[in-house]
Short mmCIF file of C-alpha atoms and ligand atoms in Angstrom, two decimals:
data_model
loop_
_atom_site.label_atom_id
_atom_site.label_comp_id
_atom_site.label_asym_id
_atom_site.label_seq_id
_atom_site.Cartn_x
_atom_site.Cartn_y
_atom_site.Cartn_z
CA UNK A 1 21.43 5.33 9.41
CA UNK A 2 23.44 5.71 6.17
CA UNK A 3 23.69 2.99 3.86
CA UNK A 4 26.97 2.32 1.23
CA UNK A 5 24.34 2.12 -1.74
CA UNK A 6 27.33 1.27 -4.38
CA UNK A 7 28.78 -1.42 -2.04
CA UNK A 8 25.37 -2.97 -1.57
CA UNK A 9 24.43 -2.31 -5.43
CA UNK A 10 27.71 -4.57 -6.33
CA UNK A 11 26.24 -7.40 -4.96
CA UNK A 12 23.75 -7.90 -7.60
CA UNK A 13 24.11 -8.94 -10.88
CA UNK A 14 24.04 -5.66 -12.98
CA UNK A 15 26.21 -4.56 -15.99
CA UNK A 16 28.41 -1.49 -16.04
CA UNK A 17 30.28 0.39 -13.74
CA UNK A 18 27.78 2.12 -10.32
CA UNK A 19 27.33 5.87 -11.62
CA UNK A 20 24.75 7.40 -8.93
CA UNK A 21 22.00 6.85 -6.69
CA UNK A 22 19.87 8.31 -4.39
CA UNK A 23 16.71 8.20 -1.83
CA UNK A 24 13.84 7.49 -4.19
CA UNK A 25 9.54 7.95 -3.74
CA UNK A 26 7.37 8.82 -0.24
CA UNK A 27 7.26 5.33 0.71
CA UNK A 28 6.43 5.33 4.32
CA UNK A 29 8.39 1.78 4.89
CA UNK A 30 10.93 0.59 3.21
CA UNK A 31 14.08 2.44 2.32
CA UNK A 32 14.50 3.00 -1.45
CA UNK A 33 16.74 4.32 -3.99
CA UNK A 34 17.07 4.86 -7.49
CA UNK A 35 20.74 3.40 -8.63
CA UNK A 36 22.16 3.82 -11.82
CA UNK A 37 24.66 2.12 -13.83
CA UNK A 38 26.53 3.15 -17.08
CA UNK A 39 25.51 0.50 -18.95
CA UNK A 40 25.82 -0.47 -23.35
CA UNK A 41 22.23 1.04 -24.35
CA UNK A 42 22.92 4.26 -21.94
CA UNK A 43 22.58 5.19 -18.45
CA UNK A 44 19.90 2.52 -16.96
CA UNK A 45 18.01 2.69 -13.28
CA UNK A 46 17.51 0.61 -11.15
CA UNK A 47 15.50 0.18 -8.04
CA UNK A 48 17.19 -0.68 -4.77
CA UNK A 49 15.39 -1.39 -1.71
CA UNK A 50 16.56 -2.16 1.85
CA UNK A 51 13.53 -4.35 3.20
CA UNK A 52 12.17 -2.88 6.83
CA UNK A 53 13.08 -5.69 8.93
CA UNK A 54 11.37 -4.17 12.41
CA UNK A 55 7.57 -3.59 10.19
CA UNK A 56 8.49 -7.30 8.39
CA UNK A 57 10.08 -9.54 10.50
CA UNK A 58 11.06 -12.12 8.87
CA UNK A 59 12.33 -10.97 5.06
CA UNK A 60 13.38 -13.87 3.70
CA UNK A 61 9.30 -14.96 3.64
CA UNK A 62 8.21 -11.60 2.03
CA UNK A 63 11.09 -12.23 -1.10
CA UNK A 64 9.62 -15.77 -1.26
CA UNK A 65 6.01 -14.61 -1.71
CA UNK A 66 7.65 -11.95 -4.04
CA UNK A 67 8.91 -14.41 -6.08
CA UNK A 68 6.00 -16.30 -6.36
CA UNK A 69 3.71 -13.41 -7.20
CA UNK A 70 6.09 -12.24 -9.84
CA UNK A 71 7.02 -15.39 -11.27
CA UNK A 72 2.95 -15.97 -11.51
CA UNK A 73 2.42 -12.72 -13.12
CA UNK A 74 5.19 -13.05 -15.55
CA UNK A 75 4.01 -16.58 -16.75
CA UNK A 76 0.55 -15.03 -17.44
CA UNK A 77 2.31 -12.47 -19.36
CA UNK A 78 4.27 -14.59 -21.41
CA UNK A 79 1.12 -16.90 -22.16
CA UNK A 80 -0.67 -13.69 -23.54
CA UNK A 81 2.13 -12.67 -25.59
CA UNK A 82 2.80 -9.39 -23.99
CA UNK A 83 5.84 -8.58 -24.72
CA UNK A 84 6.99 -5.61 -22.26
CA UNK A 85 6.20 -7.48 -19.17
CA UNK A 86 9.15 -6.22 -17.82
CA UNK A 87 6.69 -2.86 -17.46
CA UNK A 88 4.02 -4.45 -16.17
CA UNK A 89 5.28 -6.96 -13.47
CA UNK A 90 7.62 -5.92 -11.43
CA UNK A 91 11.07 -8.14 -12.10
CA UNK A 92 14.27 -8.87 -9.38
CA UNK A 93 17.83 -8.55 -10.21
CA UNK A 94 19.16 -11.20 -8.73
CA UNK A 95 22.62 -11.48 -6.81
CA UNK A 96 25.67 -12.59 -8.05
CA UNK A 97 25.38 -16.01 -5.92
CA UNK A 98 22.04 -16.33 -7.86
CA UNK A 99 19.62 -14.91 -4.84
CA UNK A 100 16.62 -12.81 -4.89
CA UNK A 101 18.39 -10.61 -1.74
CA UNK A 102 21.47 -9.99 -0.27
CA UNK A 103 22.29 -9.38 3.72
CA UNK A 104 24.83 -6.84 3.90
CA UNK A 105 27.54 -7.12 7.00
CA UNK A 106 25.02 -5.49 9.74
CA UNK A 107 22.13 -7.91 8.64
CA UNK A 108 20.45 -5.41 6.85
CA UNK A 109 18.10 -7.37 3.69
CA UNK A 110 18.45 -5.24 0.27
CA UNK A 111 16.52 -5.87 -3.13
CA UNK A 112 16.74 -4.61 -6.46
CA UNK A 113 14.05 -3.93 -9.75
CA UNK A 114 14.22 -2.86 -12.75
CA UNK A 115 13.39 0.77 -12.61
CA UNK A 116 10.08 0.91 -14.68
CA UNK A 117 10.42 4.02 -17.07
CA UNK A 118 8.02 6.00 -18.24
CA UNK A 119 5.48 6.02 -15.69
CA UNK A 120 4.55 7.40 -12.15
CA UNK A 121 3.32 6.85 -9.25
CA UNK A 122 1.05 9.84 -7.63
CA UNK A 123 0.51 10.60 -4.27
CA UNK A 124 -2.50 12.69 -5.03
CA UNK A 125 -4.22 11.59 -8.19
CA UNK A 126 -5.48 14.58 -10.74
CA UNK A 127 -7.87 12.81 -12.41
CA UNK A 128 -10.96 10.30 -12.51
CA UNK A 129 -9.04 8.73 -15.12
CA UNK A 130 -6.26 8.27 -13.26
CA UNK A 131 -8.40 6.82 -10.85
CA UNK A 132 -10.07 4.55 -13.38
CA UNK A 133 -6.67 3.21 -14.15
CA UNK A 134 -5.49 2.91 -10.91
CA UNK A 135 -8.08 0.88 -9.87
CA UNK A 136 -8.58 -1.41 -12.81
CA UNK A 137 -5.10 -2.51 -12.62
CA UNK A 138 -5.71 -3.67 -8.61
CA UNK A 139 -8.32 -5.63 -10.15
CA UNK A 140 -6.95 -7.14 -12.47
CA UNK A 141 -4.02 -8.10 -10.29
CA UNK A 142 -6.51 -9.73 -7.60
CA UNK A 143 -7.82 -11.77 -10.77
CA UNK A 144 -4.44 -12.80 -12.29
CA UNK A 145 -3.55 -14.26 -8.17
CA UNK A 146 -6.74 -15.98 -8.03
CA UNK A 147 -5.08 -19.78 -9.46
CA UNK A 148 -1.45 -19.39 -7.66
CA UNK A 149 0.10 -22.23 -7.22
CA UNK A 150 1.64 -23.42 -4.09
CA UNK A 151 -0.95 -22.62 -2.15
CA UNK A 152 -1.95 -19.68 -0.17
CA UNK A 153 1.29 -16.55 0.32
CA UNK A 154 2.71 -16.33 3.94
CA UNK A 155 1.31 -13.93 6.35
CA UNK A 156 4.03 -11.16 6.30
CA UNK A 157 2.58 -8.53 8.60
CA UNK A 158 0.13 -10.97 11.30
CA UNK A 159 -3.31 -9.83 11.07
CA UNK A 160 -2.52 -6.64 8.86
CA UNK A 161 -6.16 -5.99 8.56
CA UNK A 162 -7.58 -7.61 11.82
CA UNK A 163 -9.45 -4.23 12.21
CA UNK A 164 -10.75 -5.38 15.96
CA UNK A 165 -7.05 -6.04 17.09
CA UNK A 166 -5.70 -2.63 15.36
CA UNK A 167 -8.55 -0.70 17.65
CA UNK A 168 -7.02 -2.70 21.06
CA UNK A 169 -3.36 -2.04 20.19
CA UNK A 170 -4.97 1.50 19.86
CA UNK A 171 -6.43 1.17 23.56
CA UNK A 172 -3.11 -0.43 24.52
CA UNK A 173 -1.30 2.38 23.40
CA UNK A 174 -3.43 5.22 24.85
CA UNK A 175 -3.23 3.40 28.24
CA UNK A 176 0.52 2.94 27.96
CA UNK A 177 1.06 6.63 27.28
CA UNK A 178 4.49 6.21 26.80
CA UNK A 179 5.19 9.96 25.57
CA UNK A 180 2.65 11.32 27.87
CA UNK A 181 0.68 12.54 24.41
CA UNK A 182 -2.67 11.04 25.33
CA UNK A 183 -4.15 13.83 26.91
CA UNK A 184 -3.60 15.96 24.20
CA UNK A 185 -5.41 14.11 21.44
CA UNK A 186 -8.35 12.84 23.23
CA UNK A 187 -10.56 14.79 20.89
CA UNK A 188 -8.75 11.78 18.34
CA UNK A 189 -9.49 8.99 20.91
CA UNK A 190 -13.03 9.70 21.34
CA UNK A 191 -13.66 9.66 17.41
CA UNK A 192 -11.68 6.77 17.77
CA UNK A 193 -13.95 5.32 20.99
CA UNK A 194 -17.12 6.21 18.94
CA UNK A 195 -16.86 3.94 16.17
CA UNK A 196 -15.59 1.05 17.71
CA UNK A 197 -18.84 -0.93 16.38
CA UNK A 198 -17.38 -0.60 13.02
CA UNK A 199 -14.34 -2.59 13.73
CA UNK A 200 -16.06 -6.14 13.84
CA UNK A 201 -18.01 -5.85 10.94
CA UNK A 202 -16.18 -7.54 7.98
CA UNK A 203 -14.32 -10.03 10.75
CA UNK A 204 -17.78 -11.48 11.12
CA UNK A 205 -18.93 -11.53 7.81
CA UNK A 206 -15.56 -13.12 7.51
CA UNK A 207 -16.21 -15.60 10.18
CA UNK A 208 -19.61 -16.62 9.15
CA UNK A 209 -18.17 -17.55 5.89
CA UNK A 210 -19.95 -14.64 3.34
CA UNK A 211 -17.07 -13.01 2.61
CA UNK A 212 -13.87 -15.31 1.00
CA UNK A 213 -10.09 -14.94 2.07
CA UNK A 214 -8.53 -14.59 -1.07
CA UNK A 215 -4.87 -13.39 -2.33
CA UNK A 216 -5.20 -9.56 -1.94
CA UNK A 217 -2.20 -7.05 -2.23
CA UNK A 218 -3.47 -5.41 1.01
CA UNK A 219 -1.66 -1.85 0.28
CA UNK A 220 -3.52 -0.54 -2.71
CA UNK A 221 -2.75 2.94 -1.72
CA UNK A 222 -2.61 4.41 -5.10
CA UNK A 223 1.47 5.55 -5.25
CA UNK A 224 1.64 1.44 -5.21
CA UNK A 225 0.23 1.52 -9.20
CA UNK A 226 2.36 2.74 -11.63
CA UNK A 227 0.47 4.98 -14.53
CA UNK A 228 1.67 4.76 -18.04
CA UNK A 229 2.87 8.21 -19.03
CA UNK A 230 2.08 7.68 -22.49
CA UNK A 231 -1.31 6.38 -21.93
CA UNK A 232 -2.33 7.07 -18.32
CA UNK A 233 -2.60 2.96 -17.98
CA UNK A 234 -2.23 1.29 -14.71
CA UNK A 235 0.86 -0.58 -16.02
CA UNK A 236 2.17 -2.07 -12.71
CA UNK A 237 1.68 -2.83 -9.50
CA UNK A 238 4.23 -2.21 -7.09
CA UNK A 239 5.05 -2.16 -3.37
CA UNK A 240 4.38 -6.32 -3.35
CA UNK A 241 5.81 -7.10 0.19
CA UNK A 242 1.87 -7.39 1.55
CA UNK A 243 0.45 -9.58 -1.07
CA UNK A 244 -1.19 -12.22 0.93
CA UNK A 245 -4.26 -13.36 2.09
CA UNK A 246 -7.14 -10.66 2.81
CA UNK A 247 -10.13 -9.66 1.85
CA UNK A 248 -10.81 -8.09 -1.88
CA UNK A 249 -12.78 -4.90 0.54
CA UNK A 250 -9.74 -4.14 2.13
CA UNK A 251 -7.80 -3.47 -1.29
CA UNK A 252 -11.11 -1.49 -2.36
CA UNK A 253 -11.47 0.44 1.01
CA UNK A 254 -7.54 1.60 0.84
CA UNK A 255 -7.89 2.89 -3.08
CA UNK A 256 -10.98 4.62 -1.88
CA UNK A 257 -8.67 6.35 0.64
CA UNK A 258 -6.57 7.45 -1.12
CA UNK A 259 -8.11 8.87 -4.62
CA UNK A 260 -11.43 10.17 -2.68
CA UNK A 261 -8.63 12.85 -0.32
CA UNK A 262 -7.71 15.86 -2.08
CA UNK A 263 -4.87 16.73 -0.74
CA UNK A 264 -1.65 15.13 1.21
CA UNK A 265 -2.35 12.19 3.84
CA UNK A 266 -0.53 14.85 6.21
CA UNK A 267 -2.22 17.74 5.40
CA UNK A 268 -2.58 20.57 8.19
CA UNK A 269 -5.28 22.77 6.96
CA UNK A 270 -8.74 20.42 7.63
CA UNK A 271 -10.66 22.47 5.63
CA UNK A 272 -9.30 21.05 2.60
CA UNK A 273 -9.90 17.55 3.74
CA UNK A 274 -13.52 16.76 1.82
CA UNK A 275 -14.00 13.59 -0.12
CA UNK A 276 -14.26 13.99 -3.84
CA UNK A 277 -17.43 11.39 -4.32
CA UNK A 278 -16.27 11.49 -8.34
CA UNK A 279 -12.89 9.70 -7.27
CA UNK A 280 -15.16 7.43 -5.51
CA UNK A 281 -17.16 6.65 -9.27
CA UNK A 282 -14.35 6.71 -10.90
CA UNK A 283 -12.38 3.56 -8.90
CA UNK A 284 -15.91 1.45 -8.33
CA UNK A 285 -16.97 1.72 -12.39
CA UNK A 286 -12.54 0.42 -12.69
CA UNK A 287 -12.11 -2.11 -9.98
CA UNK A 288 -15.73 -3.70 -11.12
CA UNK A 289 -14.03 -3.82 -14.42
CA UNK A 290 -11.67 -6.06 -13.92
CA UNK A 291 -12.91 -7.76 -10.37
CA UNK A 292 -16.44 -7.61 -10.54
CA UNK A 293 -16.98 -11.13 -11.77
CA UNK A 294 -15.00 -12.12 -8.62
CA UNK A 295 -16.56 -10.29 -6.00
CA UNK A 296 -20.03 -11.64 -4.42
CA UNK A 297 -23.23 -10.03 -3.12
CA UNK A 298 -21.97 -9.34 0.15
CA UNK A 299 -19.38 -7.71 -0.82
CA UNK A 300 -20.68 -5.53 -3.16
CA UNK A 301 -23.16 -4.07 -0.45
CA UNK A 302 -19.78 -3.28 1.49
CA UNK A 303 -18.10 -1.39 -0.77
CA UNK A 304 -18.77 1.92 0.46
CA UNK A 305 -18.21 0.19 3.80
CA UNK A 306 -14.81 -0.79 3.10
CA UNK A 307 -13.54 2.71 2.71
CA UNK A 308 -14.67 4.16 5.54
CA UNK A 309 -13.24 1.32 7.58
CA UNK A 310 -10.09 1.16 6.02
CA UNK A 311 -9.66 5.38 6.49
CA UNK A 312 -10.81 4.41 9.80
CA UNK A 313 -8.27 1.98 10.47
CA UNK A 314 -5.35 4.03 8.83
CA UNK A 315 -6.25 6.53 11.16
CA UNK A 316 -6.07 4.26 14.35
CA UNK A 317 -2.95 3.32 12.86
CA UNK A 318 -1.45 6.74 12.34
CA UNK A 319 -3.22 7.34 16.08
CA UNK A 320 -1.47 4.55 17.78
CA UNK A 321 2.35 5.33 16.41
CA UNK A 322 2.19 8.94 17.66
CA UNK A 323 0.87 7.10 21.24
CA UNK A 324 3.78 5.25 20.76
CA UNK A 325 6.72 7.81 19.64
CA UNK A 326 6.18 7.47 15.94
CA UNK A 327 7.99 4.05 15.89
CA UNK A 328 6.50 2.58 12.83
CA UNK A 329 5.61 4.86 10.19
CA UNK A 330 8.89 7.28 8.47
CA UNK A 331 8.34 10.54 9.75
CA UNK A 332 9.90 13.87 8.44
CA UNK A 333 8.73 16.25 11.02
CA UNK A 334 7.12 16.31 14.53
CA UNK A 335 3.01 15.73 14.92
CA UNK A 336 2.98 14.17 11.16
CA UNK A 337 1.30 11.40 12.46
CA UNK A 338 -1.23 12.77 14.17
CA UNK A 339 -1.75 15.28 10.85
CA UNK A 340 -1.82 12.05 9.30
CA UNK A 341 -4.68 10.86 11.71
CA UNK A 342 -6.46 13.74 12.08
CA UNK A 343 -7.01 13.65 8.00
CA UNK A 344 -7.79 10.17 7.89
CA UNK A 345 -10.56 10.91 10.47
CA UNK A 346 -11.74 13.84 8.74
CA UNK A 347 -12.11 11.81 5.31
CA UNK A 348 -14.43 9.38 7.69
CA UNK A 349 -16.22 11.80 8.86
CA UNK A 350 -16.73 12.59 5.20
CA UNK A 351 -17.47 9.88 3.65
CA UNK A 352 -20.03 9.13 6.32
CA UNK A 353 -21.49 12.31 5.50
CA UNK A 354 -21.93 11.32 1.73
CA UNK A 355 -22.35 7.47 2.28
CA UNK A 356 -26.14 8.09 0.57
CA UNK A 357 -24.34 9.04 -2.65
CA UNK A 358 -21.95 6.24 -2.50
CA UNK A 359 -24.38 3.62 -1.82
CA UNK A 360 -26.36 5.10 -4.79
CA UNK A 361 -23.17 4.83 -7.19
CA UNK A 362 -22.99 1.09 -6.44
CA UNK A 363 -26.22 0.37 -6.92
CA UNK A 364 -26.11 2.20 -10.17
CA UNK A 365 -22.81 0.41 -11.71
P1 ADP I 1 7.34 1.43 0.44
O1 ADP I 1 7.05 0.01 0.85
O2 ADP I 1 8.26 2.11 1.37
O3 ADP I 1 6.08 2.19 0.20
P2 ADP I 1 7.55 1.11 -2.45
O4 ADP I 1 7.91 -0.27 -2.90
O5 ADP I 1 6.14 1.51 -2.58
O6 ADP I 1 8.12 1.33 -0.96
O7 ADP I 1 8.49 2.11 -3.28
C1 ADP I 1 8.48 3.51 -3.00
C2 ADP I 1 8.30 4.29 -4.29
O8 ADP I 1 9.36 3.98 -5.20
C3 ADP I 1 7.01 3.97 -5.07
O9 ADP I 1 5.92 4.73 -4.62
C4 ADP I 1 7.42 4.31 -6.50
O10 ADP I 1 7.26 5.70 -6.76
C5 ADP I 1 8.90 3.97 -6.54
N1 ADP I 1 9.14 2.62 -7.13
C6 ADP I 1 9.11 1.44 -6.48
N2 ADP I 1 9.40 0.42 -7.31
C7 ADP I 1 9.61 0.97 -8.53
C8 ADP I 1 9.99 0.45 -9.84
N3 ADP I 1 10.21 -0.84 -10.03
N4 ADP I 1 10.15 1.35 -10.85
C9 ADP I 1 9.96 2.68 -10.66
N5 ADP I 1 9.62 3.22 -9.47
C10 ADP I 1 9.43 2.39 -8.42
C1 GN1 I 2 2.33 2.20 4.41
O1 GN1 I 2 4.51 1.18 2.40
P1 GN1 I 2 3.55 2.25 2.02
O2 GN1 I 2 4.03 3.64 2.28
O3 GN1 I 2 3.07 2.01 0.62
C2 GN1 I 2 1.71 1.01 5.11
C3 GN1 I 2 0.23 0.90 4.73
C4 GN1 I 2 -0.50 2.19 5.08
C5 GN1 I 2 0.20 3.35 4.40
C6 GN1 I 2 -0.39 4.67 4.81
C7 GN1 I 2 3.49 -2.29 5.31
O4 GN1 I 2 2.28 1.99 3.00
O5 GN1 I 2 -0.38 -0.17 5.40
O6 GN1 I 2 -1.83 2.14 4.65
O7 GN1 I 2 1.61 3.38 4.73
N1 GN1 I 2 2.42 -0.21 4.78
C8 GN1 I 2 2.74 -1.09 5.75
O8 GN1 I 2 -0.02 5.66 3.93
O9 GN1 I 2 2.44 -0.94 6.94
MG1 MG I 3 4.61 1.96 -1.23
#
């Protein structure tokens, strides 16, 4: 579907006259753009977002936990005297009625930010620094959420993480076999099938009370930090509509993920799919950093854990939307999920393979 991205941008309250815009980042979710308007300093961007209403059902909740988070953050800023938090929260334009959205004529829900300059976010990081940064800035952002008021965020995605119901919907989907695709990746389903111990293990930890809910972001993947080009800092963290409660392992485990594979999440040739363990060094010694202090025993001695649950479960995702006729997750091209699951399950099996050495960098933080 095509969107009128000037008609939509003229709903919000932005100087200047609508010069350009296009598709914007590798978001898997949302759509986004980058708009810009001729504006007194100079050309200025913008970003605009239209919110996926079929992954997050009910927007108007994931603008109001937005608003909260951001509001939060900024105050925090403010009190510290930082004075480009405008870099390092991310801000909403509002509308012209004075709203944080706007619902164009086919109900479709559409944001906008300030464009952060200056900075990127990486689908493959380069560098332990980068990784450093990356994760130091999740940290800190679980930290600066611990004393929101209002109490606890809404639940945008229902039980995002619930690891045991992502492996049913998996077995749901395989015995649906609605594209008639099962037979062809049962190699995938009995990986899948063979680690289904692993599924319950932070839900009971959970349950028995050793491991807190807290206010997590819950999609740490690491293009949802932006790094300062200038100084490589993890400025900002973007990407907020998942911010709710979860556990601070599952933010670890997805970082992990992502800075420990080499190469794209869709990557055909599985030879290149090995786990860099100095990735792994690099975000433990920067998430301890900033969240140490907040995290208990028990969850220190899941750390290593966490990632290879949360590739895991990535991969059961991936898994279950080409079951279903890649419904969920943008696609640009046929069998990317199951590329996408096949190197998620290849990064397990990696990371399982060098678990010793990860245990050994916790214990040596
Ligand atoms: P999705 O939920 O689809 O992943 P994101 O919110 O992560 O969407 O946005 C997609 C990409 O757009 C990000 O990875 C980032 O590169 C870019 N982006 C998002 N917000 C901003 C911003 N405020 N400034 C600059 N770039 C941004
Ligand atoms: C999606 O929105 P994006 O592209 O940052 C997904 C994450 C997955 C990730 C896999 C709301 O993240 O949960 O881990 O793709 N976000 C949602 O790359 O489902
Ligand atoms: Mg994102």
């Amino acid at each position: 579907m095509t969107h009128d991205i000037k008609a939509v941008s003229a709903a919000f309250d932005i100087e200047g006259p609508f010069v350009s815009g296009g598709p914007y980042g590798t978001g898997h979710i949302n759509d986004t753009y980058a708009v810009t308007f001729d504006q007194a300093q100079g050309p200025t961007r913008y970003i605009l977002q239209r919110i996926n209403h079929d992954v997050f059902k009910d927007p108007v909740q994931v603008m109001e936990n937005i608003g909260r988070v951001t509001q939060h953050l900024r105050n925090k800023l403010t009190a510290a005297g930082v004075d480009d938090s405008d870099r390092r929260t991310l801000t909403l334009i509002p509308t012209r009625d004075g709203a944080s959205y706007h619902v164009d004529t086919d109900g479709h829900f559409w944001r906008i930010y300030i464009f952060i300059e200056d900075a990127q976010t990486y689908d493959e990081l380069e560098t332990t620094h980068q990784a450093f940064e990356a994760a130091k800035a999740f940290g800190a952002f679980m930290k600066q959420l611990a004393d929101l008021p209002g109490g606890p965020l809404a639940e945008t995605i229902p039980a995002f993480h619930d690891t045991r119901a992502r492996f049913d919907t998996l077995q749901a989907a395989i015995e649906a076999d609605v594209c008639n695709r099962a037979a062809d990746v049962a190699a995938e389903i009995a990986f899948a099938n063979q680690r289904e111990p692993m599924v319950d293990t932070l839900l009971d930890l959970q349950r028995a009370g050793r491991i807190p809910l807290v206010t997590t972001h819950n999609d740490t993947k690491l293009n949802n930090v932006m790094l300062d080009d200038a100084t490589g800092e993890g400025i900002c963290v973007i990407d907020l509509d998942t911010v709710m409660p979860g556990l601070a392992l599952y933010d670890f485990g997805d970082m992990v993920r992502t800075a420990m594979r080499p190469c794209p999440e869709d990557e055909t040739d599985l030879s290149k799919v090995v786990g860099r363990i100095e990735m792994f060094e690099a975000i433990t010694q920067g998430y301890l950093a900033t969240a140490g202090d907040a995290l208990n025993a028990t969850e220190l001695d899941h750390l290593a854990f966490s990632a290879r649950l949360i590739t895991f479960e990535i991969g059961i995702r991936f898994l279950t939307d080409y079951l279903q006729g890649d419904v969920y997750f943008k696609t640009h091209r046929d069998g990317q999920n199951l590329d996408r699951t096949r190197v998620q399950f290849t990064m397990v099996k990696s990371m399982e393979q060098q678990a010793d050495a990860m245990e050994q960098i916790v214990d040596t933080r």
